Coordinates of C-alpha atoms in Angstrom, one line a residue:
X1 CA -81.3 323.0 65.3
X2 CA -83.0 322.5 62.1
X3 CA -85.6 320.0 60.4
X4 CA -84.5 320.1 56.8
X5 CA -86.5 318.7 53.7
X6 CA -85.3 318.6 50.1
X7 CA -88.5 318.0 48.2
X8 CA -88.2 317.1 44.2
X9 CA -84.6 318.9 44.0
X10 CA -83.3 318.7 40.6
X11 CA -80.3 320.5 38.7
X12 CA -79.0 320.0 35.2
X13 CA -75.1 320.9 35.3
X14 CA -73.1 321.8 32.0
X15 CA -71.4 318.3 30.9
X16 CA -68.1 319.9 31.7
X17 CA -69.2 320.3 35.5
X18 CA -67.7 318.6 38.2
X19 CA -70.9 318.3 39.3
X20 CA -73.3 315.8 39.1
X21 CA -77.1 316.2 37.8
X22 CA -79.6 316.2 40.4
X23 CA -83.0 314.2 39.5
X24 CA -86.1 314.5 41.8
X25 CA -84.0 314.1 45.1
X26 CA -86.9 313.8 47.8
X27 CA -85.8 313.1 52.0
X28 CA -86.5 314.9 55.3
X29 CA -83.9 314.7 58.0
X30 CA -84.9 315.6 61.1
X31 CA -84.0 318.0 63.9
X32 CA -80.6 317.2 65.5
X33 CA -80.4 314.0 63.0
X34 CA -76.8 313.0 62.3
X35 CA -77.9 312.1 58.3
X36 CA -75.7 310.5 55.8
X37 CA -75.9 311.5 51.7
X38 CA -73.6 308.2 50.8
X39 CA -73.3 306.7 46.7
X40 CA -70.8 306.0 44.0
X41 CA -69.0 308.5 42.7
X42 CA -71.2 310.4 40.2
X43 CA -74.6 309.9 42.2
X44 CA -75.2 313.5 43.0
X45 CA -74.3 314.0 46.8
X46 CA -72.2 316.7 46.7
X47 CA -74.6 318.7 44.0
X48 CA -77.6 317.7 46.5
X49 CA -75.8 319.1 49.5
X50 CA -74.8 322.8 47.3
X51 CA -78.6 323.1 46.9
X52 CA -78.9 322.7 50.3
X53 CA -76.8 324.7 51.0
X54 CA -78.0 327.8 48.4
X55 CA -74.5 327.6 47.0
X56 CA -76.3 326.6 43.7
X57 CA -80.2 327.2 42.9
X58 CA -82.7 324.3 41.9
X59 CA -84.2 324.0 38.5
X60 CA -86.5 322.1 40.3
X61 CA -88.1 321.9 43.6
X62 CA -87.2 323.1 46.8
X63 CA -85.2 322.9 50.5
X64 CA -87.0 324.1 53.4
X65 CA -85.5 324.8 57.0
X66 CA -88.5 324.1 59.7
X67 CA -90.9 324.6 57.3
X68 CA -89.6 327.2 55.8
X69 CA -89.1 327.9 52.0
X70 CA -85.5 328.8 51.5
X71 CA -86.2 329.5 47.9
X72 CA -85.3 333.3 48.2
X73 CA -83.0 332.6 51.2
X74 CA -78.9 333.4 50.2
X75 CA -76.6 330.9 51.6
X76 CA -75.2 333.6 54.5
X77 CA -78.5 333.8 55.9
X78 CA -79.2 329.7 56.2
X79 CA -77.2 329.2 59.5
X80 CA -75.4 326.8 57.9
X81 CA -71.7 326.0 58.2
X82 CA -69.6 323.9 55.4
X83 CA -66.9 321.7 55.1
X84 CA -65.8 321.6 51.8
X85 CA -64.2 318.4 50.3
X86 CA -61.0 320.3 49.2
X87 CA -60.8 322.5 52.6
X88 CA -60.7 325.8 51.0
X89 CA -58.0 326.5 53.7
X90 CA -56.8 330.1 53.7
X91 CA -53.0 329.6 52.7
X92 CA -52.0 333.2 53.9
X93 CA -53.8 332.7 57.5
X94 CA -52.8 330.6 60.4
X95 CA -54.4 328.0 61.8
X96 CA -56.1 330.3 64.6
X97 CA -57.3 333.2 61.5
X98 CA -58.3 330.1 59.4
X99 CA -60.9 328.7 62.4
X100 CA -62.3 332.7 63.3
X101 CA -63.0 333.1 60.0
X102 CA -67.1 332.4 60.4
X103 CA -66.6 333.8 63.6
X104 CA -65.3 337.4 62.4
X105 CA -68.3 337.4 59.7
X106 CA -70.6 336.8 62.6
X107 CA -69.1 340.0 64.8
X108 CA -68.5 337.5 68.0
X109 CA -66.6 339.2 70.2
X110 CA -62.7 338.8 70.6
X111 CA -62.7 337.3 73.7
X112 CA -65.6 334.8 72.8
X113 CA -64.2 334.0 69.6
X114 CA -60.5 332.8 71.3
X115 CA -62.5 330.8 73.6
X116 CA -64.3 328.8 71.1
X117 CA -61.5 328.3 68.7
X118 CA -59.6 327.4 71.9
X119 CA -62.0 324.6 73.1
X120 CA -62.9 323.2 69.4
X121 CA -59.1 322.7 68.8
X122 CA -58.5 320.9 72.1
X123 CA -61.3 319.0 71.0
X124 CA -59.8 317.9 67.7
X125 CA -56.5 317.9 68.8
X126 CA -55.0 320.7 66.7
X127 CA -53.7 323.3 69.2
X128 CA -50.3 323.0 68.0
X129 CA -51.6 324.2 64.5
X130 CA -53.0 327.8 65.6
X131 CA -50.9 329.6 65.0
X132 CA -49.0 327.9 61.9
X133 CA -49.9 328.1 58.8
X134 CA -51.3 325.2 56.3
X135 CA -48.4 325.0 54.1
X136 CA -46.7 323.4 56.9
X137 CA -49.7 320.6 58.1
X138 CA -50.3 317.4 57.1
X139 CA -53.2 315.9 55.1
X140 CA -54.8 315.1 58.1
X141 CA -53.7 318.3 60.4
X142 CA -55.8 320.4 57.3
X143 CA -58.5 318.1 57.6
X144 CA -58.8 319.1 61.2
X145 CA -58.8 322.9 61.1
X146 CA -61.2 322.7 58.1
X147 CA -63.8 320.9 60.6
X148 CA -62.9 323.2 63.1
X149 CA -63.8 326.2 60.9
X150 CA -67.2 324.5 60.5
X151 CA -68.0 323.5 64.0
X152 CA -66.9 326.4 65.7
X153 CA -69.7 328.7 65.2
X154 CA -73.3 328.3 66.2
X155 CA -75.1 327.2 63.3
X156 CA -77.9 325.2 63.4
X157 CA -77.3 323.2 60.5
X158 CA -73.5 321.7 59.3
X159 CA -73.1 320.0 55.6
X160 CA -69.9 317.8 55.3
X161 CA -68.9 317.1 52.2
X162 CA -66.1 314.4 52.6
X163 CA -65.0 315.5 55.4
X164 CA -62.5 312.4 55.7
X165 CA -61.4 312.1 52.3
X166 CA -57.6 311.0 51.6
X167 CA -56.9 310.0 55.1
X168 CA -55.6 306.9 56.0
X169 CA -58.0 303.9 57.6
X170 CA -57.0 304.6 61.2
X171 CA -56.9 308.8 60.7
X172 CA -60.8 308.1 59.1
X173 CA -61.5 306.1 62.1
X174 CA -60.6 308.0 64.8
X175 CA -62.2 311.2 62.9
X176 CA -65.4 309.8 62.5
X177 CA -66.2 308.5 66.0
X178 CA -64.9 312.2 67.1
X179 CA -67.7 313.8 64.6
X180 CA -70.1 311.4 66.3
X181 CA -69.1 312.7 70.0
X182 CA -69.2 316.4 68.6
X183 CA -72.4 315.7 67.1
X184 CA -73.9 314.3 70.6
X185 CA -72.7 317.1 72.2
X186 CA -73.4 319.9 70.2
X187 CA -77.1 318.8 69.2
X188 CA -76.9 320.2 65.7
X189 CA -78.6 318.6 62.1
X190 CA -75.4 317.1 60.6
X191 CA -75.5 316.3 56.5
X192 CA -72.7 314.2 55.6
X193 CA -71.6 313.3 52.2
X194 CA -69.2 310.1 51.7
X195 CA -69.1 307.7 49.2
X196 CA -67.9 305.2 51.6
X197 CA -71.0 303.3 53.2
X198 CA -69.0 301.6 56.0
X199 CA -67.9 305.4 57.2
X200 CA -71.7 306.1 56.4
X201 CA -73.0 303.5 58.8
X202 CA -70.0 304.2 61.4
X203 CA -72.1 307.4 62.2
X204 CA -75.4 308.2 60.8
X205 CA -78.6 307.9 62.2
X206 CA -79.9 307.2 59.0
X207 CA -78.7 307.5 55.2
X208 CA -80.5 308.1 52.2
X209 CA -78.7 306.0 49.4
X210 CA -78.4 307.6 46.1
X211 CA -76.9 306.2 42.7
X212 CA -77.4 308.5 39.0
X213 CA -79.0 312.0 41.0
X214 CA -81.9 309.7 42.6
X215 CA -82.3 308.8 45.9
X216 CA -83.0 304.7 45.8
X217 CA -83.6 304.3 49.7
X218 CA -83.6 306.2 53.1
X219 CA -83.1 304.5 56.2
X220 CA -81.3 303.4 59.3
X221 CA -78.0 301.8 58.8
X222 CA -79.3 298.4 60.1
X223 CA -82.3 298.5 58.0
X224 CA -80.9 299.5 55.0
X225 CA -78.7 296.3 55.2
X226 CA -81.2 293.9 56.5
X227 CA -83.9 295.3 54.5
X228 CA -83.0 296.7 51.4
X229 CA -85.9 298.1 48.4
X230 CA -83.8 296.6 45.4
X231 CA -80.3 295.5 44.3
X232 CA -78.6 298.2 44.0
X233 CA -78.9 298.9 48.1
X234 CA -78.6 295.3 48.4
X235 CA -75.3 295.2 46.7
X236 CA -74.2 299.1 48.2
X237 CA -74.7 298.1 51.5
X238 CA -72.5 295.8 53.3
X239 CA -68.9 294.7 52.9
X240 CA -67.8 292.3 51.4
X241 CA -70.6 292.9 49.2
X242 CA -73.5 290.3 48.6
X243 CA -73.3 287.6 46.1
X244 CA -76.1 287.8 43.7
X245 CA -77.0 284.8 41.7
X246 CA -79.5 283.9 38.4
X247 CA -82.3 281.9 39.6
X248 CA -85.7 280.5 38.7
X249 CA -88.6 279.6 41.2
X250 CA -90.6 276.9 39.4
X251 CA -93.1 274.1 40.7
X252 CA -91.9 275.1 44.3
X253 CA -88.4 275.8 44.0
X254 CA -86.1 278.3 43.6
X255 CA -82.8 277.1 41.4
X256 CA -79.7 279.1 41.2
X257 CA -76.8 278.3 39.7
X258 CA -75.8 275.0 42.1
X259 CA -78.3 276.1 45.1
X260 CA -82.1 275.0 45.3
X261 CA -84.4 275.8 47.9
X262 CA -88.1 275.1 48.7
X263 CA -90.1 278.4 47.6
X264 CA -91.9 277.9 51.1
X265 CA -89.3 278.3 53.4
X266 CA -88.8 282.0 51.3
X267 CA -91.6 283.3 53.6
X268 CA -94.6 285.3 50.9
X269 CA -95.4 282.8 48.5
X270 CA -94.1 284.0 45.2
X271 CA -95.0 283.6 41.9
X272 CA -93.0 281.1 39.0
X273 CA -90.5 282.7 37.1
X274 CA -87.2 284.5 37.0
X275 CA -85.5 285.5 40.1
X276 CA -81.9 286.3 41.5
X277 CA -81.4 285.7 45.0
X278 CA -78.3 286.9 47.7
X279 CA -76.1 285.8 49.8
X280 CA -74.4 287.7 52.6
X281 CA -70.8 286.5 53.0
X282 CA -71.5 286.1 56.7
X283 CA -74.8 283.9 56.6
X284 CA -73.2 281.2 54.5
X285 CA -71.4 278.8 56.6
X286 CA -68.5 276.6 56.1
X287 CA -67.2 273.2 57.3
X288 CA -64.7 271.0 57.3
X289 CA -65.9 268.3 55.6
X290 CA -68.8 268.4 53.0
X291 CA -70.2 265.2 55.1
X292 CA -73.6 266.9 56.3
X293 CA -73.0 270.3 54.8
X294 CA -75.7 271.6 51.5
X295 CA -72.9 271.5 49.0
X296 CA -68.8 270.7 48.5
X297 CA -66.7 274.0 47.5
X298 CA -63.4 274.3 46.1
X299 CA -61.3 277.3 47.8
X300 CA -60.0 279.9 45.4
X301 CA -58.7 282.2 47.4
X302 CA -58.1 282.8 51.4
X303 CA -57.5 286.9 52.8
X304 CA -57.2 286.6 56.4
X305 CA -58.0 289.9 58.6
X306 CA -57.3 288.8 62.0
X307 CA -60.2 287.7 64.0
X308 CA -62.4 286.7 60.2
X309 CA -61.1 285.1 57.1
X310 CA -62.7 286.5 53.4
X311 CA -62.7 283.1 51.4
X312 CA -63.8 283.3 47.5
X313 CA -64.9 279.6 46.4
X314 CA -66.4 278.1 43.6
X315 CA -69.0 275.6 43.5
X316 CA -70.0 273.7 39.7
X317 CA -68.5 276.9 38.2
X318 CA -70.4 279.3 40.7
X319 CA -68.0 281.6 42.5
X320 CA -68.7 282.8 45.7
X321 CA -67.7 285.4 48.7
X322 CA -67.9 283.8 52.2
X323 CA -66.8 285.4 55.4
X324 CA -65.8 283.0 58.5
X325 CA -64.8 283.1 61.9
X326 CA -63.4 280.5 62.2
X327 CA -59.7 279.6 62.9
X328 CA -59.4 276.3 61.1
X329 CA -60.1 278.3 58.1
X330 CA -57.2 280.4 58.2
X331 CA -55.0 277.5 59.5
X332 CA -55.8 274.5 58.1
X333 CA -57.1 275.1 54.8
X334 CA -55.5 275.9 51.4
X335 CA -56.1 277.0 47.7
X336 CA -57.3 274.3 45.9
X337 CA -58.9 272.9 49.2
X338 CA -62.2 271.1 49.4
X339 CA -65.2 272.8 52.2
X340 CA -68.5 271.8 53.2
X341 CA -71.0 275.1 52.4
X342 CA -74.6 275.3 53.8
X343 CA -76.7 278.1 53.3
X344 CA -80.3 278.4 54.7
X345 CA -83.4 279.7 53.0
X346 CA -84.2 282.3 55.4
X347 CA -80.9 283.6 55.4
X348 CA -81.4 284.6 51.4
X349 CA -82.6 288.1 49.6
X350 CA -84.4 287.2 46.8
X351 CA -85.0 289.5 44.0
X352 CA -87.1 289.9 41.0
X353 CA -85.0 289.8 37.8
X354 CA -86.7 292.5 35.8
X355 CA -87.5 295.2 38.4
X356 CA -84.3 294.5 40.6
X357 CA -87.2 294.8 43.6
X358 CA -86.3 293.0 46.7
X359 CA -89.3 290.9 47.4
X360 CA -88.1 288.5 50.4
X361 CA -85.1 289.4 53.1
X362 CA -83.7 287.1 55.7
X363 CA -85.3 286.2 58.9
X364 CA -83.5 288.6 61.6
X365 CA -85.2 287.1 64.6
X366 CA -87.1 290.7 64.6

């Protein structure tokens, strides 16, 4: 296992790259740490992870294993196994020669070397594929052996670069609960790289957040939603992602769009002026009736998911994303309906309008 720490990385790429810039990328993950790199498209994760991994150099700072300066250390002597995003499967080798491959560089023995490939592949569930060849798997089937290539050996550190890309909701579900259990057992540092931050919160241990080759925020997948730095985290994390409204606090209270709350009950006093705050679709709460709720909403649209209904509305022209749980929403409410809405000051973000700094987060109970 491996402490790693990436310390001021940054890398210009040639604008006809598919690689993104890197721009003072700064984190530690620690020993055994299952640790997501998760953005938009474009944010640098998969550029972050190749100077990790020594596949490309830094123009700028450094990566270190345990301390260590891996500044004149080649990629083959890291320890460190990768799955690439497009496989780099082997189209000439089975399944079984695809999987050795790390092995046979290594010089494990024969023996040793079936047994592993043996055991990861049950483990996966890709037996059947050993000794085919990938012209004749599935999308998923080559997402498997590529994983198993990785996780075979005994590296101490293993870099994942969307390693469930193009698979269908239930395939990514089932894979990433099986990375998790793999992870527990095998005790290794993972590095992940998704843009998807509900796969990213499905198994990290923590996440660093990046966006434009910067990291904005590192933290545990509970924290990062409850307490996010600034808007951009606010708005990443969390689906269906947060309404943010245009607000001013003034003589006491803090006015957006139809809402208005008493400054007081935001927790740290906070100075007059220009503010947005948000609202997670699952702390506002609807009624029935707007007799006793804040505020009367129109419904605009209803997307039922089973055991929770997503319900846009619109209040005085506001629009606005609520999530409920409640049946009567789903059965006895329509387009074009009328709600009650209440929403309660200490279930609001509020953010500065200029920095885009979060400087109040709901009460958790914590």
């Amino acid at each position: 296992m491996a402490t790693i720490e990436a310390h001021g990385l940054a890398k210009q790429y040639p604008v006809d790259s598919r690689y993104c810039t890197v721009a003072d990328v700064s984190f530690t993950v620690e020993d055994g740490e299952y640790f997501c790199l998760v953005g938009p498209s474009g944010s640098g994760k998969t550029s972050t992870l190749r100077l990790i991994a020594g596949i490309d150099e830094p123009d700028d700072g450094g990566v270190s294993f345990e301390g260590q300066s891996m500044a004149e250390m080649p990629p083959n002597e890291r320890n460190v196994s990768f799955v690439f995003e497009n496989l780099a499967l082997y189209p000439n080798k089975t399944g079984r020669q695809n999987i050795a491959h790390p092995l046979t560089i290594q010089g494990v023995e024969a023996a040793d070397r079936d047994e592993r490939i043996e055991a990861i592949a049950d483990r996966l569930g890709i037996t059947h594929l050993l000794d085919r060849k990938p012209a004749t798997f599935s999308g998923g089937e080559k997402q498997r052996v590529g994983i198993a290539r990785a996780l075979v050996g005994e590296s101490s550190v293993y870099l994942l670069d969307e390693p469930l890309g193009g698979l269908d909701a239930k395939l990514r579900q089932e894979l990433r609960m099986l990375l998790k259990e793999i992870h527990q057992d095998m005790g290794g540092t993972f590095i992940h790289v998704t843009h998807s931050q509900e796969e990213a919160m499905s198994v990290a241990d923590r996440m660093a957040i990046m966006r434009q080759g910067r990291v904005h925020q590192v933290g545990t997948p509970n924290g990062l939603y409850d307490r996010p730095d600034d808007d951009f985290v606010a708005s990443f994390v969390g689906s269906p992602t947060i309404n943010i409204i245009d607000g001013t606090l003034e003589n006491g209270r803090l006015t957006a769009g139809p809402f208005s709350f008493e400054s007081g009950a935001l927790g740290d006093e906070l100075a007059d002026g220009a503010y947005r705050i948000g609202v997670r679709p699952q702390d506002a709460q609807l009624s029935q009736t707007a007799d006793g709720a804040g505020y009367e909403a129109t419904i605009d649209v209803t997307e039922p998911l089973g055991a929770e209904t997503i319900v846009d509305l619109s209040i005085d022209g506001q629009e606005l994303r609520v999530v409920s749980d409640d049946r009567w929403v789903q059965q006895e409410v329509g387009i074009g309906d009328s709600v009650g809405l209440s929403i309660e000051a200490n279930d609001l973000y509020v953010i500065e309008t200029d920095s885009g700094s979060v400087v109040a987060v709901p009460d958790r109970g914590e």
